[in-house]
Short mmCIF file of C-alpha atoms and ligand atoms in Angstrom, two decimals:
data_model
loop_
_atom_site.label_atom_id
_atom_site.label_comp_id
_atom_site.label_asym_id
_atom_site.label_seq_id
_atom_site.Cartn_x
_atom_site.Cartn_y
_atom_site.Cartn_z
CA MET G 7 8.20 -22.22 -38.69
CA HIS G 8 11.03 -19.34 -38.78
CA HIS G 9 11.88 -18.54 -34.80
CA GLN G 10 12.69 -14.84 -33.41
CA THR G 11 16.80 -14.90 -32.27
CA PRO G 12 17.09 -13.27 -29.70
CA GLY G 13 17.76 -9.64 -30.74
CA SER G 14 14.53 -9.53 -32.45
CA PHE G 15 12.41 -9.08 -29.52
CA ARG G 16 13.94 -5.11 -29.24
CA PRO G 17 11.04 -3.13 -29.16
CA ARG G 18 10.67 -0.33 -31.26
CA ILE G 19 9.73 3.14 -28.84
CA HIS G 20 10.72 2.09 -25.86
CA PHE G 21 13.55 2.29 -23.95
CA THR G 22 16.22 -0.78 -24.21
CA PRO G 23 19.75 -0.84 -22.84
CA PRO G 24 22.35 -0.61 -26.22
CA GLN G 25 23.79 -4.17 -24.75
CA ASN G 26 23.93 -6.25 -21.23
CA TRP G 27 21.80 -5.26 -17.93
CA SER G 28 20.08 -2.38 -17.00
CA ASN G 29 17.08 -2.50 -14.52
CA ASP G 30 15.67 0.24 -12.46
CA PRO G 31 14.83 4.12 -14.21
CA ASN G 32 17.40 6.94 -12.07
CA GLY G 33 17.94 10.13 -12.53
CA LEU G 34 15.20 11.72 -14.85
CA TYR G 35 15.35 15.10 -15.13
CA TYR G 36 14.61 17.15 -18.28
CA ASP G 37 16.40 20.46 -19.65
CA ARG G 38 15.18 22.60 -22.32
CA GLY G 39 13.54 20.64 -25.09
CA GLN G 40 16.05 17.25 -23.49
CA TRP G 41 14.65 14.36 -21.83
CA HIS G 42 17.64 12.79 -19.63
CA LEU G 43 17.31 9.06 -18.47
CA PHE G 44 19.88 7.44 -16.42
CA TYR G 45 19.76 3.46 -15.45
CA GLN G 46 20.88 0.76 -12.92
CA HIS G 47 23.35 -0.77 -15.60
CA TYR G 48 25.98 -3.55 -15.45
CA PRO G 49 27.66 -3.38 -18.83
CA GLU G 50 29.60 -5.87 -19.04
CA ALA G 51 26.52 -8.74 -19.16
CA PRO G 52 23.34 -9.02 -19.21
CA VAL G 53 22.45 -10.70 -15.20
CA TRP G 54 22.71 -7.56 -12.36
CA GLY G 55 26.28 -6.83 -10.98
CA PRO G 56 27.88 -3.96 -9.85
CA MET G 57 26.00 -0.80 -10.23
CA HIS G 58 26.56 1.79 -12.70
CA TRP G 59 24.69 4.34 -14.01
CA GLY G 60 24.03 3.89 -17.76
CA HIS G 61 22.61 7.24 -19.27
CA ALA G 62 20.25 8.47 -22.74
CA VAL G 63 18.80 11.60 -23.93
CA SER G 64 15.38 11.63 -26.17
CA GLN G 65 13.52 14.45 -27.43
CA ASP G 66 10.17 12.46 -28.03
CA LEU G 67 10.37 9.89 -25.67
CA LEU G 68 10.56 7.22 -27.96
CA HIS G 69 13.13 7.38 -29.61
CA TRP G 70 16.53 7.58 -27.37
CA ARG G 71 20.41 8.46 -27.99
CA HIS G 72 22.72 6.60 -26.07
CA LEU G 73 25.20 8.44 -24.21
CA PRO G 74 28.71 6.72 -22.41
CA VAL G 75 28.08 5.68 -19.19
CA ALA G 76 27.57 7.85 -16.45
CA LEU G 77 28.44 6.92 -12.91
CA TYR G 78 30.75 3.92 -12.23
CA PRO G 79 31.17 2.52 -8.83
CA ASP G 80 34.35 3.07 -6.74
CA GLU G 81 35.55 2.44 -3.33
CA LEU G 82 32.42 2.61 -1.42
CA GLY G 83 30.50 0.69 -3.68
CA TYR G 84 28.45 -0.25 -6.03
CA ILE G 85 25.74 2.97 -7.72
CA PHE G 86 22.40 1.80 -6.63
CA SER G 87 19.33 3.67 -7.72
CA GLY G 88 18.79 7.60 -7.49
CA SER G 89 17.74 10.77 -9.02
CA ALA G 90 19.49 13.44 -10.29
CA VAL G 91 18.49 17.09 -10.01
CA LEU G 92 19.09 21.31 -11.46
CA ASP G 93 21.09 23.40 -9.06
CA ARG G 94 20.04 26.71 -10.46
CA ASN G 95 21.39 28.98 -7.90
CA ASN G 96 24.12 26.85 -7.13
CA ASN G 97 23.28 26.49 -3.51
CA SER G 98 25.62 23.80 -3.66
CA GLY G 99 28.84 25.43 -4.94
CA PHE G 100 29.72 23.08 -7.65
CA ALA G 101 29.43 25.71 -9.97
CA SER G 102 31.95 27.85 -8.24
CA PRO G 103 34.72 29.18 -10.31
CA VAL G 104 37.10 29.04 -7.79
CA LEU G 105 36.91 24.79 -8.11
CA THR G 106 36.87 24.46 -11.80
CA PRO G 107 37.25 28.14 -13.60
CA GLU G 108 35.14 27.17 -16.54
CA ALA G 109 32.19 26.57 -13.87
CA ALA G 110 31.15 30.06 -13.63
CA ASP G 111 27.23 30.61 -15.06
CA LYS G 112 27.32 26.45 -15.09
CA THR G 113 24.62 24.72 -13.54
CA PRO G 114 25.05 21.93 -11.31
CA LEU G 115 23.47 18.41 -11.98
CA VAL G 116 23.58 16.93 -8.90
CA ALA G 117 23.25 13.01 -8.82
CA MET G 118 22.10 11.33 -5.87
CA TYR G 119 22.61 8.21 -4.97
CA THR G 120 23.03 4.98 -3.02
CA SER G 121 26.41 3.67 -2.66
CA HIS G 122 26.26 0.07 -1.71
CA ASN G 123 29.32 -1.36 -0.59
CA PRO G 124 29.32 -5.02 -2.21
CA VAL G 125 30.53 -6.97 0.86
CA THR G 126 29.40 -5.46 4.13
CA HIS G 127 25.66 -4.84 1.73
CA LEU G 128 26.06 -1.62 3.92
CA GLU G 129 23.82 1.25 2.30
CA GLU G 130 24.69 4.88 2.12
CA GLN G 131 23.62 8.03 0.39
CA SER G 132 26.75 9.46 -1.63
CA LEU G 133 26.06 12.48 -4.62
CA ALA G 134 28.71 13.11 -7.08
CA TYR G 135 28.09 16.69 -9.50
CA SER G 136 28.53 17.50 -13.60
CA LEU G 137 28.73 21.02 -14.96
CA ASP G 138 28.19 19.47 -18.46
CA GLY G 139 24.20 18.16 -18.47
CA GLY G 140 25.42 14.75 -17.30
CA LEU G 141 28.53 13.44 -19.50
CA HIS G 142 30.54 13.68 -16.93
CA PHE G 143 30.74 13.48 -13.15
CA GLU G 144 32.68 14.68 -10.66
CA LYS G 145 32.00 12.59 -6.89
CA TYR G 146 31.81 14.60 -3.70
CA TYR G 147 34.79 13.97 -2.07
CA GLY G 148 32.93 14.46 1.65
CA ASN G 149 30.49 11.30 0.79
CA PRO G 150 28.67 9.60 1.94
CA VAL G 151 26.25 12.68 2.65
CA ILE G 152 23.89 10.61 4.72
CA LYS G 153 25.22 7.76 6.64
CA ASN G 154 23.32 4.67 7.48
CA PRO G 155 21.40 4.83 11.01
CA GLY G 156 21.64 0.58 11.28
CA LEU G 157 19.16 -0.05 8.69
CA GLN G 158 19.58 -3.33 6.49
CA ASP G 159 17.79 -1.71 3.40
CA PHE G 160 18.37 2.00 3.74
CA ARG G 161 18.11 2.94 -0.44
CA ASP G 162 17.19 4.99 -3.46
CA PRO G 163 17.00 9.00 -3.06
CA LYS G 164 14.23 10.37 -4.72
CA VAL G 165 15.26 15.12 -4.48
CA PHE G 166 13.78 17.25 -5.68
CA TRP G 167 13.30 20.88 -5.29
CA TYR G 168 10.91 22.71 -3.21
CA GLN G 169 9.79 26.22 -4.50
CA PRO G 170 7.84 26.92 -0.69
CA GLU G 171 10.01 27.08 1.71
CA GLN G 172 13.57 27.13 -1.22
CA CYS G 173 15.41 23.90 0.29
CA PHE G 174 15.93 20.61 -1.52
CA VAL G 175 13.32 17.34 -0.33
CA MET G 176 14.46 13.90 -0.58
CA VAL G 177 12.36 11.19 0.25
CA LEU G 178 13.97 7.82 0.63
CA ALA G 179 12.93 3.78 1.21
CA ALA G 180 14.26 2.77 4.41
CA GLY G 181 13.52 -0.60 4.84
CA ASP G 182 10.34 -0.73 6.04
CA ARG G 183 8.89 3.35 5.90
CA ALA G 184 9.98 6.08 4.23
CA TYR G 185 12.12 8.92 5.25
CA PHE G 186 11.90 12.78 4.56
CA TYR G 187 14.85 14.67 4.47
CA ARG G 188 15.44 18.82 3.74
CA SER G 189 18.63 20.01 2.87
CA HIS G 190 19.55 24.26 1.74
CA ASP G 191 23.20 23.04 -0.66
CA LEU G 192 22.36 19.45 -1.05
CA LYS G 193 25.30 18.18 1.49
CA GLN G 194 23.64 19.14 4.35
CA TRP G 195 20.60 16.47 5.19
CA GLU G 196 18.41 16.58 7.79
CA LYS G 197 15.69 14.53 8.84
CA THR G 198 12.31 15.27 9.01
CA GLY G 199 9.76 12.86 9.00
CA GLU G 200 8.64 9.12 7.97
CA PHE G 201 5.72 7.31 6.35
CA GLY G 202 4.58 3.75 6.99
CA PRO G 203 5.54 0.76 7.61
CA GLY G 204 2.21 -1.63 7.55
CA VAL G 205 -0.15 0.70 5.97
CA ASN G 206 -2.68 -1.18 3.97
CA GLN G 207 -1.62 -4.21 5.53
CA VAL G 208 1.49 -4.38 2.62
CA GLU G 209 4.84 -5.42 4.22
CA ALA G 210 7.87 -5.79 2.40
CA VAL G 211 10.96 -3.89 1.66
CA TRP G 212 10.71 -0.66 0.15
CA GLU G 213 11.78 0.41 -2.59
CA CYS G 214 12.79 3.31 -5.22
CA THR G 215 10.47 5.67 -3.29
CA ASP G 216 8.75 8.91 -4.70
CA LEU G 217 7.14 12.31 -4.17
CA ILE G 218 5.37 13.43 -6.78
CA LYS G 219 3.00 16.81 -7.16
CA LEU G 220 -0.18 17.60 -8.84
CA THR G 221 -3.04 19.41 -9.09
CA ALA G 222 -5.99 18.01 -8.59
CA PRO G 223 -8.91 18.35 -10.19
CA ASP G 224 -10.73 20.92 -7.60
CA GLY G 225 -7.24 23.11 -8.11
CA GLU G 226 -5.38 21.97 -5.25
CA ASP G 227 -2.31 20.69 -5.22
CA ARG G 228 -2.08 17.07 -3.45
CA TRP G 229 0.57 14.72 -3.86
CA ALA G 230 1.15 10.94 -4.53
CA LEU G 231 3.73 8.90 -2.55
CA LEU G 232 5.10 6.00 -5.16
CA VAL G 233 6.42 2.89 -3.59
CA SER G 234 7.90 -0.09 -4.83
CA MET G 235 7.15 -2.50 -2.99
CA SER G 236 9.28 -5.90 -3.26
CA LYS G 237 7.85 -9.46 -3.05
CA SER G 238 6.67 -10.95 -0.01
CA VAL G 239 3.77 -12.90 2.26
CA SER G 240 1.60 -9.60 1.88
CA SER G 241 2.75 -8.75 -2.12
CA PRO G 242 2.75 -11.52 -4.55
CA THR G 243 5.18 -9.95 -6.62
CA ALA G 244 7.46 -7.05 -7.04
CA ARG G 245 5.06 -3.92 -8.00
CA ILE G 246 4.08 0.38 -7.43
CA GLN G 247 2.07 0.70 -4.18
CA TYR G 248 0.88 4.42 -4.06
CA PHE G 249 -1.18 6.57 -1.68
CA VAL G 250 -2.97 10.26 -2.19
CA GLY G 251 -2.17 12.52 0.59
CA SER G 252 -0.51 16.41 1.18
CA PHE G 253 3.63 17.13 2.21
CA ASP G 254 3.58 20.10 4.76
CA GLY G 255 7.65 20.37 3.84
CA ARG G 256 8.19 17.91 6.19
CA ALA G 257 6.48 14.40 5.76
CA PHE G 258 3.86 13.13 3.71
CA HIS G 259 -0.21 12.56 5.21
CA SER G 260 -1.97 10.29 3.42
CA SER G 261 -5.25 11.25 3.41
CA GLN G 262 -7.35 7.77 2.20
CA THR G 263 -9.64 6.50 4.04
CA GLN G 264 -10.18 2.95 2.25
CA THR G 265 -7.54 0.23 3.63
CA GLU G 266 -7.34 -1.67 0.07
CA PRO G 267 -3.88 -1.24 -1.44
CA MET G 268 -3.75 0.92 -3.99
CA TRP G 269 -1.98 -0.55 -7.17
CA LEU G 270 -0.23 1.70 -9.92
CA ASP G 271 -0.41 -1.02 -12.49
CA PHE G 272 -2.02 -4.72 -12.19
CA GLY G 273 0.10 -6.05 -14.90
CA TYR G 274 3.18 -8.07 -13.60
CA ASP G 275 6.22 -5.65 -15.33
CA ASN G 276 6.46 -2.43 -14.09
CA TYR G 277 8.63 -1.76 -11.20
CA ALA G 278 11.15 1.00 -9.30
CA GLY G 279 9.27 3.69 -11.41
CA VAL G 280 9.47 7.21 -11.27
CA SER G 281 9.06 10.22 -12.30
CA PHE G 282 11.01 13.42 -14.31
CA ASN G 283 12.31 16.00 -11.81
CA HIS G 284 11.50 19.54 -13.70
CA TYR G 285 8.67 19.25 -15.45
CA GLN G 286 5.08 19.57 -15.15
CA PRO G 287 2.67 17.39 -15.09
CA PRO G 288 4.25 14.49 -13.95
CA LEU G 289 5.85 12.34 -15.95
CA PHE G 290 6.35 8.35 -15.02
CA ILE G 291 8.75 5.94 -16.51
CA GLY G 292 9.11 2.59 -15.12
CA TRP G 293 11.37 -0.50 -15.13
CA ALA G 294 8.94 -2.87 -17.80
CA VAL G 295 10.44 -6.33 -16.36
CA ASN G 296 9.48 -8.11 -12.99
CA PRO G 297 12.95 -8.41 -10.98
CA GLU G 298 11.52 -12.08 -10.46
CA TYR G 299 12.50 -13.42 -14.15
CA ALA G 300 14.71 -10.00 -15.47
CA ALA G 301 17.58 -11.85 -15.43
CA LYS G 302 16.56 -15.07 -17.66
CA VAL G 303 14.36 -12.98 -20.36
CA PRO G 304 15.35 -14.51 -23.48
CA THR G 305 16.73 -11.07 -24.81
CA GLY G 306 20.42 -12.28 -26.00
CA ASP G 307 22.81 -9.59 -25.33
CA TYR G 308 20.60 -7.38 -23.36
CA ALA G 309 18.18 -7.94 -20.11
CA GLY G 310 15.17 -4.88 -19.39
CA MET G 311 13.48 -1.90 -20.73
CA MET G 312 11.53 0.72 -19.53
CA THR G 313 7.71 1.87 -19.79
CA LEU G 314 6.22 4.27 -21.91
CA ALA G 315 6.68 7.28 -20.79
CA ARG G 316 3.05 7.85 -19.18
CA ARG G 317 1.84 11.16 -17.84
CA LEU G 318 0.21 11.09 -13.81
CA ALA G 319 -3.05 12.62 -12.58
CA LEU G 320 -5.11 12.25 -10.19
CA LEU G 321 -8.92 10.99 -11.29
CA ASN G 322 -11.87 11.73 -8.92
CA THR G 323 -13.52 8.80 -9.14
CA ALA G 324 -16.33 6.85 -7.18
CA GLN G 325 -13.60 5.79 -4.50
CA GLY G 326 -12.16 8.54 -4.35
CA TYR G 327 -8.68 10.18 -6.20
CA ARG G 328 -6.96 7.96 -8.07
CA LEU G 329 -3.57 8.12 -9.96
CA SER G 330 -3.75 8.11 -13.66
CA GLN G 331 -1.92 7.37 -16.53
CA GLN G 332 -1.54 8.11 -20.17
CA PRO G 333 1.20 7.61 -22.51
CA VAL G 334 2.66 10.22 -24.31
CA GLY G 335 4.17 11.37 -27.58
CA LEU G 336 1.50 9.26 -29.54
CA ASP G 337 -0.27 11.80 -30.83
CA HIS G 338 1.20 11.80 -33.91
CA LEU G 339 1.12 8.41 -34.66
CA ARG G 340 -2.88 8.26 -33.60
CA ALA G 341 -3.88 10.24 -35.40
CA ALA G 342 -2.40 7.87 -38.61
CA SER G 343 -4.83 5.02 -37.79
CA TRP G 344 -6.98 3.14 -39.56
CA PRO G 345 -10.34 1.27 -38.74
CA VAL G 346 -9.66 -2.98 -38.98
CA GLU G 347 -11.22 -5.46 -39.97
CA GLN G 348 -12.67 -7.52 -36.61
CA ALA G 349 -10.58 -10.76 -37.83
CA GLY G 350 -7.41 -10.26 -40.07
CA ALA G 351 -4.20 -9.26 -40.51
CA LEU G 352 -2.40 -6.72 -38.88
CA MET G 353 -0.02 -4.03 -40.90
CA GLY G 354 3.87 -3.49 -39.78
CA ALA G 355 3.36 -6.88 -37.40
CA GLY G 356 5.57 -6.49 -33.90
CA GLY G 357 4.82 -2.64 -33.33
CA PHE G 358 1.08 -1.39 -33.79
CA GLY G 359 -1.00 0.47 -31.04
CA LEU G 360 -4.88 -0.22 -31.52
CA ILE G 361 -8.21 1.73 -29.76
CA ILE G 362 -10.78 -0.07 -29.32
CA LYS G 363 -14.45 0.74 -28.60
CA GLY G 364 -17.08 -1.53 -27.24
CA SER G 365 -17.89 -2.82 -23.75
CA GLN G 366 -17.70 -6.71 -23.88
CA GLY G 367 -16.28 -9.16 -25.51
CA GLN G 368 -11.86 -10.29 -26.85
CA VAL G 369 -8.90 -8.82 -28.57
CA ILE G 370 -6.49 -11.93 -30.01
CA LEU G 371 -3.37 -11.05 -30.64
CA SER G 372 -1.86 -14.29 -32.71
CA ASN G 373 0.57 -15.28 -35.16
CA SER G 374 1.61 -18.69 -37.34
CA ASP G 375 2.80 -19.88 -34.47
CA GLY G 376 -0.26 -20.77 -33.25
CA GLN G 377 1.15 -18.27 -30.46
CA TYR G 378 -2.31 -15.94 -28.29
CA LEU G 379 -2.25 -13.34 -26.27
CA THR G 380 -5.99 -12.70 -24.77
CA VAL G 381 -7.41 -9.49 -23.48
CA THR G 382 -10.92 -10.06 -21.95
CA ILE G 383 -13.47 -6.92 -21.56
CA THR G 384 -16.10 -6.86 -19.28
CA PRO G 385 -18.35 -3.91 -18.09
CA GLN G 386 -16.60 -5.05 -14.83
CA TRP G 387 -13.50 -6.39 -15.53
CA LEU G 388 -10.73 -6.45 -17.86
CA GLU G 389 -7.81 -9.68 -17.57
CA LEU G 390 -4.88 -10.00 -19.78
CA ASP G 391 -3.83 -14.19 -20.43
CA ARG G 392 0.10 -14.53 -21.59
CA SER G 393 0.10 -17.81 -20.54
CA GLN G 394 0.03 -18.65 -24.38
CA ALA G 395 2.10 -15.77 -25.64
CA GLY G 396 5.56 -17.23 -26.65
CA ALA G 397 8.32 -18.43 -24.78
CA THR G 398 7.50 -19.57 -20.78
CA ASP G 399 9.99 -22.00 -20.31
CA PHE G 400 12.89 -20.03 -19.45
CA SER G 401 11.62 -19.03 -15.99
CA ALA G 402 8.90 -21.10 -13.90
CA ALA G 403 8.11 -18.04 -12.16
CA PHE G 404 6.86 -16.18 -15.53
CA ALA G 405 5.45 -19.45 -16.15
CA SER G 406 2.97 -20.20 -13.39
CA GLN G 407 -0.53 -19.08 -13.06
CA ARG G 408 0.10 -16.11 -10.61
CA LEU G 409 2.50 -14.25 -12.66
CA SER G 410 0.32 -14.98 -16.51
CA VAL G 411 -2.66 -13.82 -15.99
CA ALA G 412 -3.49 -10.62 -14.50
CA ARG G 413 -7.19 -8.80 -14.05
CA VAL G 414 -8.55 -5.59 -12.40
CA ALA G 415 -11.83 -4.43 -11.57
CA ARG G 416 -13.09 -1.41 -14.01
CA TYR G 417 -14.44 1.99 -12.75
CA PRO G 418 -17.12 2.22 -14.11
CA ASP G 419 -17.87 5.69 -13.63
CA CYS G 420 -14.34 6.67 -15.96
CA GLN G 421 -14.78 4.24 -18.70
CA SER G 422 -12.91 5.25 -21.83
CA ASP G 423 -11.97 3.62 -24.92
CA LEU G 424 -9.19 1.56 -24.32
CA GLU G 425 -5.67 2.07 -25.97
CA LEU G 426 -3.02 -1.07 -26.29
CA ILE G 427 0.40 -0.61 -27.50
CA PHE G 428 2.34 -3.88 -28.44
CA ASP G 429 6.00 -3.15 -29.01
CA VAL G 430 7.45 -6.85 -30.28
CA SER G 431 7.97 -8.05 -26.85
CA LEU G 432 6.16 -5.54 -24.49
CA LEU G 433 2.24 -5.00 -24.44
CA GLU G 434 0.60 -1.84 -22.87
CA LEU G 435 -2.74 -1.23 -22.07
CA TYR G 436 -4.70 1.42 -20.84
CA ALA G 437 -8.48 1.41 -20.08
CA ASP G 438 -10.80 3.58 -17.84
CA ARG G 439 -9.30 7.03 -18.93
CA GLY G 440 -6.02 5.64 -17.47
CA LEU G 441 -6.98 4.49 -13.83
CA ALA G 442 -6.24 0.14 -15.00
CA VAL G 443 -3.14 0.37 -16.79
CA ALA G 444 -1.28 -2.81 -17.41
CA THR G 445 2.36 -4.01 -18.93
CA LEU G 446 3.08 -7.50 -19.40
CA VAL G 447 6.64 -8.68 -21.10
CA MET G 448 6.24 -12.17 -23.84
CA TYR G 449 7.95 -13.23 -26.46
CA PRO G 450 6.24 -15.12 -29.11
CA ASP G 451 8.38 -17.01 -31.43
CA SER G 452 6.84 -15.10 -34.49
CA PRO G 453 5.99 -11.79 -34.46
CA PHE G 454 2.14 -11.48 -33.83
CA ASP G 455 1.02 -10.55 -37.21
CA HIS G 456 -3.62 -12.08 -36.25
CA LEU G 457 -6.06 -9.81 -35.20
CA GLN G 458 -9.44 -11.17 -33.67
CA LEU G 459 -12.16 -9.55 -31.92
CA SER G 460 -15.61 -9.92 -30.37
CA GLY G 461 -18.82 -8.79 -29.10
CA ASP G 462 -19.23 -5.74 -29.47
CA LEU G 463 -15.42 -4.64 -30.28
CA SER G 464 -14.31 -2.98 -32.56
CA ALA G 465 -10.90 -1.43 -33.35
CA ARG G 466 -8.61 1.36 -35.10
CA GLN G 467 -4.80 0.81 -36.06
CA TYR G 468 -1.89 3.03 -36.19
CA GLN G 469 1.87 1.78 -36.33
CA LEU G 470 4.79 2.67 -34.08
CA ALA G 471 7.04 4.21 -35.57
C1 LIG Z 509 14.88 -1.23 -7.34
C2 LIG Z 509 15.96 -1.75 -6.54
C3 LIG Z 509 16.59 -0.77 -6.31
C4 LIG Z 509 18.23 -0.88 -5.76
C5 LIG Z 509 18.37 -1.25 -6.86
C6 LIG Z 509 19.83 -2.07 -7.60
O1 LIG Z 509 15.16 -2.45 -8.50
O2 LIG Z 509 16.35 -2.89 -5.72
O3 LIG Z 509 15.67 -0.66 -4.56
O4 LIG Z 509 19.13 0.68 -5.40
O5 LIG Z 509 17.60 -2.53 -7.89
O6 LIG Z 509 20.45 -1.98 -8.97
#
């Protein structure tokens, strides 16, 4: 038996930190051909600790170049999650030549984040600006810019430029609801509204809220509110809920009629995800490890990874508008795909994509250690089972039935080929035109190098670069 050393769990086309701990994606933005990813990072150990913002850039959203740590804890506390926005009109005045002679004609990049006091746990909103694309940040002397109004949980500001009213808008996770603010200069904020609580019967601590503009199939603007819901009595594990509705410049209003919550992902490893600023259509990245066991995963000197970047769209289904997600940047890989046998060896074991046709059957990926992952496909539902797919003993939660098997009802009017992307230790499954999507981590002792298809399923394979 050959056992994978911890380092060999690193995926090929998914972001992982150079070493040590990572969680939420932060400050996602696009500028002149470059995608920027900041992320919650503890650079001293592979477990959660005093939070910094790590930084990486990519030109294809598949391969990332690591840059120096962008934000360090300070006297206001740890640097919790937040966003980054380009201040193109210099409303903030941070590109004023009076402050710094070389600042004239620069565009300030403004990072808004939560200052979390590690002793009192007080959470307030702060900002820092950069004039060199996020390499060097200066913290604003007037921090915090939004004081805590007396809430235990008050964090994760998502700021974006709101064109119709020429102002910045912020959505913030405030306990059991979202708060909305607006500002002209990013320093002075006026609260304009709230959304929640208790919507769709799910009560949990709200985290990493994001308000996203989408063009509906009828050509109208619609908005989706993403809410990462922590584990609670009514939310059996941490996951992302979304609402579809409208935004009037002051608050989000849900236009949903059904009361069943809508979940972004039916796997267990997609949390705290948000979208990129300055790019349409919206692209989303999530933290691809469940917080319940993220500090225990057997990956050695690093912990945490991100989902692929996914294009978000609204589709009109029999049940109403639903969010669809499609991975971006894979077209050139798919173009080189080849048909595979119903049972046989997988090439490029460890990292591969499968495009699966058919309506009923099973896909089994296995290795020479007798471990396997099962995907069951029926016209009514999809099910993933990772209970036999590798190490489970590192966490009782990971090993539990609750987090081993994931199942979702299908969208009969939106069925399509399935796409399965397996990247060493991370599986992403896309079905029904991106309406049924699952993200699941697993840690096989040796690479999955064998595929078996049953029922009426057939597949093409491609290799992950
Ligand atoms: C979500 C979260 C955020 C917080 C950050 C701290 O995973 O709890 O609400 O800002 O992680 O690392």
